[in-house]
XYZ file of C-alpha atoms in Angstrom:
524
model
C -5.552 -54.545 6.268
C -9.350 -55.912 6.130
C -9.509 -58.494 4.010
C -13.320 -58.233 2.049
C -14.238 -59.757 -1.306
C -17.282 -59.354 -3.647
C -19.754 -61.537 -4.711
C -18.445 -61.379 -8.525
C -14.951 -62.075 -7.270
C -16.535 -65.317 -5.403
C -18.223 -66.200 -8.258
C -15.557 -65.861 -11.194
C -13.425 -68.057 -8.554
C -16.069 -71.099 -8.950
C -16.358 -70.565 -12.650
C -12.675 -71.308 -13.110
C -12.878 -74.559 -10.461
C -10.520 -71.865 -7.802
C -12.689 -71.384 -4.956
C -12.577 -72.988 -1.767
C -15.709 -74.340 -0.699
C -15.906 -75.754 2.838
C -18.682 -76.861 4.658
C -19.821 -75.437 8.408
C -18.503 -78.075 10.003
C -15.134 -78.174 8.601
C -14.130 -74.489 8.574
C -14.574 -74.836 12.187
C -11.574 -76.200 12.826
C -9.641 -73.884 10.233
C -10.477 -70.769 11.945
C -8.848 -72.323 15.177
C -5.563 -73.446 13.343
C -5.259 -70.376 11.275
C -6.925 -67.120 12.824
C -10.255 -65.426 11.521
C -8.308 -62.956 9.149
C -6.293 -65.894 7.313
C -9.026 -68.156 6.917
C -10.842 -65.171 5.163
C -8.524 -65.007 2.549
C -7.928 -68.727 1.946
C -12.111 -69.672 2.286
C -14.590 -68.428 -0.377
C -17.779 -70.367 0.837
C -19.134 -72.019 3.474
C -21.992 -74.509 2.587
C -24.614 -74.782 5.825
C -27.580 -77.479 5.638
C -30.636 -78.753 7.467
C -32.925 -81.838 7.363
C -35.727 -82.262 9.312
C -39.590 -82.066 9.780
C -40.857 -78.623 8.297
C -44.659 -78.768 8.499
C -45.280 -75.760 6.384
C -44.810 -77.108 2.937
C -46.854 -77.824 0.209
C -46.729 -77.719 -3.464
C -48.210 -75.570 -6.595
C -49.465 -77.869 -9.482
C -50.867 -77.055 -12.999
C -53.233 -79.830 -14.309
C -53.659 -78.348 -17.581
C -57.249 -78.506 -19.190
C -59.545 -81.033 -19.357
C -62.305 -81.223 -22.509
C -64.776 -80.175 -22.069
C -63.038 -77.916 -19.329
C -63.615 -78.092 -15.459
C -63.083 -75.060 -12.909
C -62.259 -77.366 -9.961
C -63.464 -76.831 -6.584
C -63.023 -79.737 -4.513
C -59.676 -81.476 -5.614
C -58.460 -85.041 -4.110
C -55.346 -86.413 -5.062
C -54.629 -89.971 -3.733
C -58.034 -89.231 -1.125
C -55.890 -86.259 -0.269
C -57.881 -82.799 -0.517
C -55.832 -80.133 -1.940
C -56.938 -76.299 -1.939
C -58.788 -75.088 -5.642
C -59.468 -71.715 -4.838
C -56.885 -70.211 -7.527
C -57.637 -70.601 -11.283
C -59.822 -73.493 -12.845
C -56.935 -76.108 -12.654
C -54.369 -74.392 -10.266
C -54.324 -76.061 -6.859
C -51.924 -76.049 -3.845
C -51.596 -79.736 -1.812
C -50.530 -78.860 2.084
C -47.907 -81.211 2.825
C -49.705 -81.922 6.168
C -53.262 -82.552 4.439
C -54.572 -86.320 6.051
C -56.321 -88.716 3.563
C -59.710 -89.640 4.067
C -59.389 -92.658 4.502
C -55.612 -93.444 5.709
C -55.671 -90.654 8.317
C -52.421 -89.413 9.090
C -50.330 -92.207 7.983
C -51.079 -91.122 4.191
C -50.953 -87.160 3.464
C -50.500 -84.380 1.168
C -46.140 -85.282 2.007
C -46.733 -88.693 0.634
C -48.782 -87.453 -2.546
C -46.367 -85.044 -3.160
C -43.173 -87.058 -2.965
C -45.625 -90.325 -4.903
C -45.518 -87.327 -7.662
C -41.436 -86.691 -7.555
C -40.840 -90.521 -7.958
C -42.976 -90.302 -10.961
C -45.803 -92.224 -9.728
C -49.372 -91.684 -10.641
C -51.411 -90.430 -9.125
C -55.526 -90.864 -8.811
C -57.488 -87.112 -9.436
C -60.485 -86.215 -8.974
C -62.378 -83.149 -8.874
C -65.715 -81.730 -9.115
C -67.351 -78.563 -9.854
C -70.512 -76.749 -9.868
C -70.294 -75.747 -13.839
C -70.462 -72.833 -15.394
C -71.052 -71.828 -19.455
C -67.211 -71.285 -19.615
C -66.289 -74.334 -17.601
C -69.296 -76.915 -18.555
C -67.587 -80.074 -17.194
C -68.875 -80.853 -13.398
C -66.387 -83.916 -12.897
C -63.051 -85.297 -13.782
C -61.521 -88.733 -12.724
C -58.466 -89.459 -14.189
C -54.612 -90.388 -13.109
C -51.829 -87.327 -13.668
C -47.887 -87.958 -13.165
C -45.565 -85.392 -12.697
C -44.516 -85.621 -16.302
C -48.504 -85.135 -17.720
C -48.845 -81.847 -16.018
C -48.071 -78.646 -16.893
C -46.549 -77.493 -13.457
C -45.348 -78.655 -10.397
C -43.438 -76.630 -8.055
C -42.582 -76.717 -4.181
C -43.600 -73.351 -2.138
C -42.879 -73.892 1.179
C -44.225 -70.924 3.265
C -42.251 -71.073 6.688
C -38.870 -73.231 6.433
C -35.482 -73.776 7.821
C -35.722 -72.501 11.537
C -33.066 -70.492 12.736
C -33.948 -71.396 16.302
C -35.950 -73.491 18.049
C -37.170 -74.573 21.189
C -36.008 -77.699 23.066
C -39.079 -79.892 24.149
C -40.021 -81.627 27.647
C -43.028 -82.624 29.480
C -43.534 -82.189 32.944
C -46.946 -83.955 33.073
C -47.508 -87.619 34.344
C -48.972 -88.821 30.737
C -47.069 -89.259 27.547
C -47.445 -86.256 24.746
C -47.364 -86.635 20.854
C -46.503 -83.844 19.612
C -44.647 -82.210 16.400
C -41.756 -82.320 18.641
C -41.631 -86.152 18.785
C -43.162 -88.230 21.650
C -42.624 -86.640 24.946
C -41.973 -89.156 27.930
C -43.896 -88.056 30.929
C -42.200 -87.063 34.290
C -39.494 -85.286 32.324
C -38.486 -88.208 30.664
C -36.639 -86.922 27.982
C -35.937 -83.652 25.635
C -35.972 -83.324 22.446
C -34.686 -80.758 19.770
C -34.695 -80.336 16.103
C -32.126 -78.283 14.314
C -28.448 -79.452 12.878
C -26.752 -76.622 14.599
C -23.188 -74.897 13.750
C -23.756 -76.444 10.636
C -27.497 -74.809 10.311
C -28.171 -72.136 7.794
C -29.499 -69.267 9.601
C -27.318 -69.916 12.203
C -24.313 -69.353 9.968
C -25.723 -65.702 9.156
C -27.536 -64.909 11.855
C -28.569 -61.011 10.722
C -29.180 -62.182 7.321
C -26.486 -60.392 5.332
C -26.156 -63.285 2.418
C -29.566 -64.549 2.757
C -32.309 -62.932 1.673
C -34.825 -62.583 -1.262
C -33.605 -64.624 -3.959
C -30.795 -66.328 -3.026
C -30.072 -69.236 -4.371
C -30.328 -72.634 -2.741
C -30.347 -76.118 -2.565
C -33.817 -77.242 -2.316
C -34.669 -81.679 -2.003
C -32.031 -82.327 -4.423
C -32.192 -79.504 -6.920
C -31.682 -75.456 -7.372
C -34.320 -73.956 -5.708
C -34.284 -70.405 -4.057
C -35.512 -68.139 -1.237
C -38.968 -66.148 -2.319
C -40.046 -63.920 0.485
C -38.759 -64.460 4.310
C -41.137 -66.852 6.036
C -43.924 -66.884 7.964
C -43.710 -66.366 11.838
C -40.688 -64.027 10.877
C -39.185 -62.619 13.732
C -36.234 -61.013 13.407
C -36.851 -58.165 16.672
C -35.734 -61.437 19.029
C -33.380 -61.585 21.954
C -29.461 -62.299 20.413
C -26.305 -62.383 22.391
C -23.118 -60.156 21.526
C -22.957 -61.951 17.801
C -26.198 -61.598 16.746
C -27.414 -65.055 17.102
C -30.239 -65.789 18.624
C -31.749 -67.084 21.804
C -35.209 -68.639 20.639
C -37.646 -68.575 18.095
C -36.504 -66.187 15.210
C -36.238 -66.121 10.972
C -37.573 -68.070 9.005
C -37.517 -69.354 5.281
C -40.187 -69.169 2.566
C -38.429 -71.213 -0.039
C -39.356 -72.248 -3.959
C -38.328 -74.934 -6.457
C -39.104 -76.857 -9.431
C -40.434 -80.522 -7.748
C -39.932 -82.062 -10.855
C -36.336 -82.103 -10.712
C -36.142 -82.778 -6.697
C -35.581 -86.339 -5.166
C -37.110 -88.491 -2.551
C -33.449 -89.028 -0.806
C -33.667 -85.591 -0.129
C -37.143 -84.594 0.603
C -39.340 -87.528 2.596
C -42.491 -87.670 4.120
C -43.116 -88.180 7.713
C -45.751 -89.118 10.052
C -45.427 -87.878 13.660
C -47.265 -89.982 15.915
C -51.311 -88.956 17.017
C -49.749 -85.140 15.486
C -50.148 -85.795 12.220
C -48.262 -85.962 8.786
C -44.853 -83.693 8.230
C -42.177 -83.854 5.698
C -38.662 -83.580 5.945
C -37.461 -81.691 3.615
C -33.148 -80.867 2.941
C -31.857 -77.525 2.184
C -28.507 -75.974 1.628
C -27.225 -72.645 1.171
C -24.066 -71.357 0.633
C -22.297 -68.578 2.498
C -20.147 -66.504 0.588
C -16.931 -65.353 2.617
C -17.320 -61.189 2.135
C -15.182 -60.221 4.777
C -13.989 -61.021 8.489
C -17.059 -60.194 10.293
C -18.558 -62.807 7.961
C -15.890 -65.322 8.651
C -16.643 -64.649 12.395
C -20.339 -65.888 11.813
C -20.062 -69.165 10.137
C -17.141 -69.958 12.335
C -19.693 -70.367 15.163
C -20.041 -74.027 17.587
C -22.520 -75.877 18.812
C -21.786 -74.905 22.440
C -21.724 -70.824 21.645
C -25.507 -72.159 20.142
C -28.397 -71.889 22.998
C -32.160 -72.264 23.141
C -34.586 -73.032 26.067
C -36.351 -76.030 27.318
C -39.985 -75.664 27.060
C -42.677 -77.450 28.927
C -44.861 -78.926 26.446
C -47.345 -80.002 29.169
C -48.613 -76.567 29.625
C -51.575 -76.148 27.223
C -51.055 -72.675 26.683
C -49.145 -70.410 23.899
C -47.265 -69.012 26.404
C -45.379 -72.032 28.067
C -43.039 -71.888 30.519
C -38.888 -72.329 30.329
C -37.199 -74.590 32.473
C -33.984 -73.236 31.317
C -31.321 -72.726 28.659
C -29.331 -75.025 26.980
C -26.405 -75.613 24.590
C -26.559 -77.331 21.320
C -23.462 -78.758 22.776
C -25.086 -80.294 25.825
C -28.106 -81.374 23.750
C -25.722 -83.336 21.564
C -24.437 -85.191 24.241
C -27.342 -87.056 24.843
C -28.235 -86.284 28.347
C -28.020 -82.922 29.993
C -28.383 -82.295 33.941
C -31.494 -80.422 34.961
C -32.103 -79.123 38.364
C -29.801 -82.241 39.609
C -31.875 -84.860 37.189
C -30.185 -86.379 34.317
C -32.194 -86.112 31.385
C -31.772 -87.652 28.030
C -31.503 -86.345 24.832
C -32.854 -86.633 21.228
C -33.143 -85.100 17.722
C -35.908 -84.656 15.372
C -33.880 -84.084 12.820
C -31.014 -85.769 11.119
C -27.809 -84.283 11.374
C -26.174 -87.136 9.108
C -28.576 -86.032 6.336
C -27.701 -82.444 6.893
C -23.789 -83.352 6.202
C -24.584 -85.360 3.350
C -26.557 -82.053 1.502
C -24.199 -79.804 2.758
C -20.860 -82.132 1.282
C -23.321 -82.019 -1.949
C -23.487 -78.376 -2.744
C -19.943 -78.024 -1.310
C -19.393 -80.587 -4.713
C -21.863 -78.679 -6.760
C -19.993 -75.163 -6.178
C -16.250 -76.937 -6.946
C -17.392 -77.986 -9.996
C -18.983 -74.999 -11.603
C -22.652 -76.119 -10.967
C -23.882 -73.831 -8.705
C -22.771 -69.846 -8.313
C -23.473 -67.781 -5.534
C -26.649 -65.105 -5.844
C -26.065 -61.782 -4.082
C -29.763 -61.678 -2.412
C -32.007 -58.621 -4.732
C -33.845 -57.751 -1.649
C -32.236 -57.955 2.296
C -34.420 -58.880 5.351
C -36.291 -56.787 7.836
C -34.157 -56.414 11.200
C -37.445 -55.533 13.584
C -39.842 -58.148 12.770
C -42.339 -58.925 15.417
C -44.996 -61.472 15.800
C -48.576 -61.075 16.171
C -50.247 -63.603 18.185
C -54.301 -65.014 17.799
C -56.114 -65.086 20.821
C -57.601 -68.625 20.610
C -57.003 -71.603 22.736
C -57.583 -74.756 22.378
C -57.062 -78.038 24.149
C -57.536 -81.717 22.460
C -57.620 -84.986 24.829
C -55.029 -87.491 23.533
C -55.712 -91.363 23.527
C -53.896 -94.426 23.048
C -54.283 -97.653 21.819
C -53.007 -101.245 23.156
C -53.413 -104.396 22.768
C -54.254 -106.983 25.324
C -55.034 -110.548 25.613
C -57.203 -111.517 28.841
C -57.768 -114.994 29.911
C -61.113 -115.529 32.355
C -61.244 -118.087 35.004
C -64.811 -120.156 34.577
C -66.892 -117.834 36.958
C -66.297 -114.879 35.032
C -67.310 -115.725 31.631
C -70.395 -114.646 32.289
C -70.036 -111.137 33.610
C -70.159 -107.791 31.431
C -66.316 -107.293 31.660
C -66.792 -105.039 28.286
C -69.516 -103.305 29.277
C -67.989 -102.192 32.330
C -64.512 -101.597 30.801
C -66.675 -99.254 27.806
C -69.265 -97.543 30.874
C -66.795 -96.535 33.483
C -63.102 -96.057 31.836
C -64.636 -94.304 28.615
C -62.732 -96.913 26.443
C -63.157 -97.672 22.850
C -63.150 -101.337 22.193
C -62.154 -103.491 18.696
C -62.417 -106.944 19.680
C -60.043 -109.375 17.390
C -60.384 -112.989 18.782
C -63.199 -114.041 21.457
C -62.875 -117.925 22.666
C -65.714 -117.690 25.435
C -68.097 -120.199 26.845
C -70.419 -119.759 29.791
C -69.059 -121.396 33.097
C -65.829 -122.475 30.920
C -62.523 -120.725 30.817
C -62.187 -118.085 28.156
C -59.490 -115.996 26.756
C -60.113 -112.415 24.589
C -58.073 -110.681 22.341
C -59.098 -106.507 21.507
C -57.653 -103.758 21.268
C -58.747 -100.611 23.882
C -58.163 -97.643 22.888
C -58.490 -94.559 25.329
C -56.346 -91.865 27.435
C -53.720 -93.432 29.480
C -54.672 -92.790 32.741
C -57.671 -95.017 31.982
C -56.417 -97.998 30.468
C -54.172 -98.116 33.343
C -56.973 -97.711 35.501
C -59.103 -100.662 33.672
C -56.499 -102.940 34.113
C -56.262 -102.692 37.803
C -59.814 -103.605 37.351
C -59.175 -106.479 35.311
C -56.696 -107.596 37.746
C -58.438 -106.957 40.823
C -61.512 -109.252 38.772
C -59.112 -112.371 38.726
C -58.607 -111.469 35.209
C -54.872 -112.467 33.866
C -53.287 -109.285 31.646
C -51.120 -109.757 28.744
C -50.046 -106.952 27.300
C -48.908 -108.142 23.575
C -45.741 -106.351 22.064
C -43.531 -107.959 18.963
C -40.381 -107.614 17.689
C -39.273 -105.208 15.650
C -37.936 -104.513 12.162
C -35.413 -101.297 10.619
C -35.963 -100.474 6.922
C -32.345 -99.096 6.547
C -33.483 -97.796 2.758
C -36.138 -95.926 4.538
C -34.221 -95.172 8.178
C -32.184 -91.694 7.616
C -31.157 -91.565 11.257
C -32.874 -88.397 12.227
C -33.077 -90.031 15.978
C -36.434 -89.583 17.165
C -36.726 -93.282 17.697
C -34.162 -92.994 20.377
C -35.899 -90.463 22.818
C -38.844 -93.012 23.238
C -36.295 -96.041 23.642
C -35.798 -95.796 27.338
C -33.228 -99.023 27.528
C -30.590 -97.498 24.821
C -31.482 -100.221 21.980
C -31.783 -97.446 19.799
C -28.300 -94.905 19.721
C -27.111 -92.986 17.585
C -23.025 -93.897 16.865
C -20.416 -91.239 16.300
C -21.338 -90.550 13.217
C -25.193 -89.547 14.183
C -26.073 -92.846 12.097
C -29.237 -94.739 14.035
C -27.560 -97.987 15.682
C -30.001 -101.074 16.821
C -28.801 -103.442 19.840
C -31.174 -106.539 19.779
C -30.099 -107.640 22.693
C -31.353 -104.692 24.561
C -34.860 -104.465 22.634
C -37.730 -105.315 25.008
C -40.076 -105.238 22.372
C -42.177 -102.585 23.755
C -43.239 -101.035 19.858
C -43.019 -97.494 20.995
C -40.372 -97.027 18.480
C -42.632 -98.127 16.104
C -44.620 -95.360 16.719
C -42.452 -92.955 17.121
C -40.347 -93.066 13.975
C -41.962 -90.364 12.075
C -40.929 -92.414 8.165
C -42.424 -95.383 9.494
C -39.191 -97.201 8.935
C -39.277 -99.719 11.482
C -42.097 -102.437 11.681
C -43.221 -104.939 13.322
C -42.060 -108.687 12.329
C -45.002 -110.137 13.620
């Protein structure tokens, strides 16, 4: 006999403290010991979770009025713009907005988790005036707990598939897949797999328009599918499928959510991110449904893309397992490649163990969703192109034999290698030896190019790199450090935590760099 239950029935069993809540991971492991139909009548829900960078985010705040009142129209928060073309004092801050003057390394993901920490923040807006809204400028400070509301809508969420990344080219790529070593020097994926959401229900029977969820440490739910939807996508015999597919738009009060789970990120000359955690629950209905959550990393494909190809349409160089991306190297046309995450699979198990603890203990019931996905979904596509050279920056100390000092070295290294020059200690006198410390900034084939130059010149080369520094408060072992650690300092353990060998740290600072919460530093 099929064994099905109902949402109510779920939900009456977590109200008494009866259910039996696993997470993704563990009911793995169940269904192999016990059979598909017995493990559907012992398991009620299955908790699935994800942690990683998720670009289109951004929060809804309420200032409340100001007197005399203001109708804002250019809003910075922190130097951060954020968009005022809603009400007089509605505004929505893109988590990926740059400041004006930090760049990249401060954005609308810092403001916005500055404003969940209950820090204030600096406002200011200005307006043109009008006889209803006299006031033409505000400058004041607002905190989460001063404003009216403040409330994450995050428009495109929670990827049920993704692309695997590589670079084919001979120059290094920054990207908002991580840093991509050139040659085919490494891959790199972001998604937490069998234990992922959408994964878990891949036709989106349980999740849908309203369901509930847990959202950066509080109840938050699903408002509309998200953007880039596209359900009408190749799938294998379950359903699941093969590349890019749903999507999340998700919503939830920020004034209850928590930096642990919801950080923001910088990805290196991309720009700023945020990583936010989310959890939802899969309620057990019937077999079929025990059949889809019970699904592994290896039964879990998606293709390696070239990233060097400056075109929508990029090539595939192939399709992979989660499995094999796990293992941190996989075997490409008879090359052994390695391996990395974007995301943090250790922070995925931690949210997912949380709601699992939230649904034993009453906290959180399961909501039927009030309106189902669409099935054929297709994406439209805009015909634009674009293509942006990418620089880099080093630093170098040059020491000049006595004939030199006199020669344009600068000039020539500015004229002919179109590099950008900040020079940070000079010691030079004519006919004397000299030494010069700057930083050159410029694309890579370039600098390598200049210091050929340099060499040929008689010039010595130092290139300066320092030891480094992990903030383990800040670290949450999502692993992108260690696909631009090329000498396996930086691992990842059995447990997916981030592990740091000193011994095999050449100081080259590219992990710096690459470590999208800027957790580790340099000491000197």
């Amino acid at each position: 006999m099929r064994v099905e239950k109902s949402y109510k029935e779920i939900n009456e069993k977590i109200r008494k403290g009866k259910a039996v809540v696993v997470t993704a991971e563990e009911v793995i492991p169940i269904v192999k010991e016990r059979g598909i139909k017995e493990a559907t009548k012992d398991v009620d829900v299955v908790t699935t979770a994800t942690f990683g960078p998720m670009c289109s985010s951004g929060a809804f705040l309420n200032f409340g009025h100001s007197d005399p009142p203001i109708k804002m129209s250019e809003i910075y928060l922190n130097g951060v713009s954020a968009y005022g073309g809603l009400a007089a004092v509605d505004v929505y801050l893109g988590a990926t907005e740059e400041s004006e003057e930090k760049g990249i390394e401060y954005g609308g993901a810092h403001v916005i988790c500055d404003l969940i920490d209950g820090k204030k923040i600096h406002l200011r807006a200005t307006a043109r005036g009008t006889d209803c809204y006299p006031c033409k400028e505000v400058e004041t400070y607002i905190t989460k707990d001063k404003i009216n509301e403040a409330y994450l809508f995050n428009p495109r969420n929670c990827y049920q598939n993704y692309n695997a990344a590589i670079n084919t080219s001979d120059r290094r790529l920054y990207t908002y897949m991580g840093i991509l070593q050139p040659n085919r020097g490494n891959i790199t994926y972001s998604t937490s797999g069998q234990l992922s959401p959408l994964f878990n229900d891949p036709l989106y029977r349980t999740i849908g328009v309203g369901t509930r969820i847990f959202l950066g440490g509080t109840v938050g739910y699903v408002s509309w599918h998200g953007t880039q939807f596209k359900s009408a996508c190749e799938r294998d015999e379950n359903g699941v499928p093969l590349g890019a597919a749903g999507t999340l738009a998700v919503i939830g009060d920020l004034k209850n959510m928590s930096t642990k789970y919801i950080k923001p990120a910088v990805l290196e000359k991309y720009g700023t991110s945020i990583f936010v955690g989310i959890g939802i629950p899969i309620p057990i209905l019937d077999e079929d449904m025990m059949k889809q959550v019970a699904v592994e990393d290896k039964d879990l494909y998606t293709n390696i893309i070239d990233y060097s190809v400056s075109k929508r349409s990029k090539p595939s160089l192939g399709r992979v397992s989660y499995a094999q991306l796990r293992s941190g190297k996989i075997n490409l046309e008879g090359e052994e490649i390695r391996t990395a995450p974007l995301s943090s699979l250790h922070k995925a198990r931690e949210i997912a163990q949380e709601l699992k603890d939230w649904i034993k203990e009453g906290k959180f019931l399961i909501q039927q969703p009030i309106q189902q996905f669409p099935l054929d979904n297709k994406l439209s596509s805009l015909e634009i192109e674009e293509e942006e050279a990418l620089r880099m920056k080093r630093l170098l100390l040059l020491s000049f034999p006595s004939n030199l000092t006199g020669e344009p070295i600068t000039y020539t290294l500015i004229k002919n290698y179109d590099l950008r020059i900040n020079i940070l200690r000079a010691s030079i006198d004519y006919n004397i030896e000299g030494s010069l410390f700057l930083q050159v900034e410029g694309l890579e084939e370039k600098l390598d190019l200049s210091m050929e130059y340099l060499k040929i010149k008689g010039i010595k080369v130092n290139v300066i790199n320092t030891a480094i520094k992990i903030d383990e408060d800040s670290c949450i072992s999502c692993g992108a450090c260690t696909a631009i650690c090329g000498v396996g300092a930086l691992i990842m353990d059995e447990d997916w935590k981030l592990e740091f060998n000193k011994d095999r740290c050449l100081d080259c600072k590219l992990c710096i760099r690459a470590c999208p919460l800027r957790a580790i530093t340099s000491i000197v």
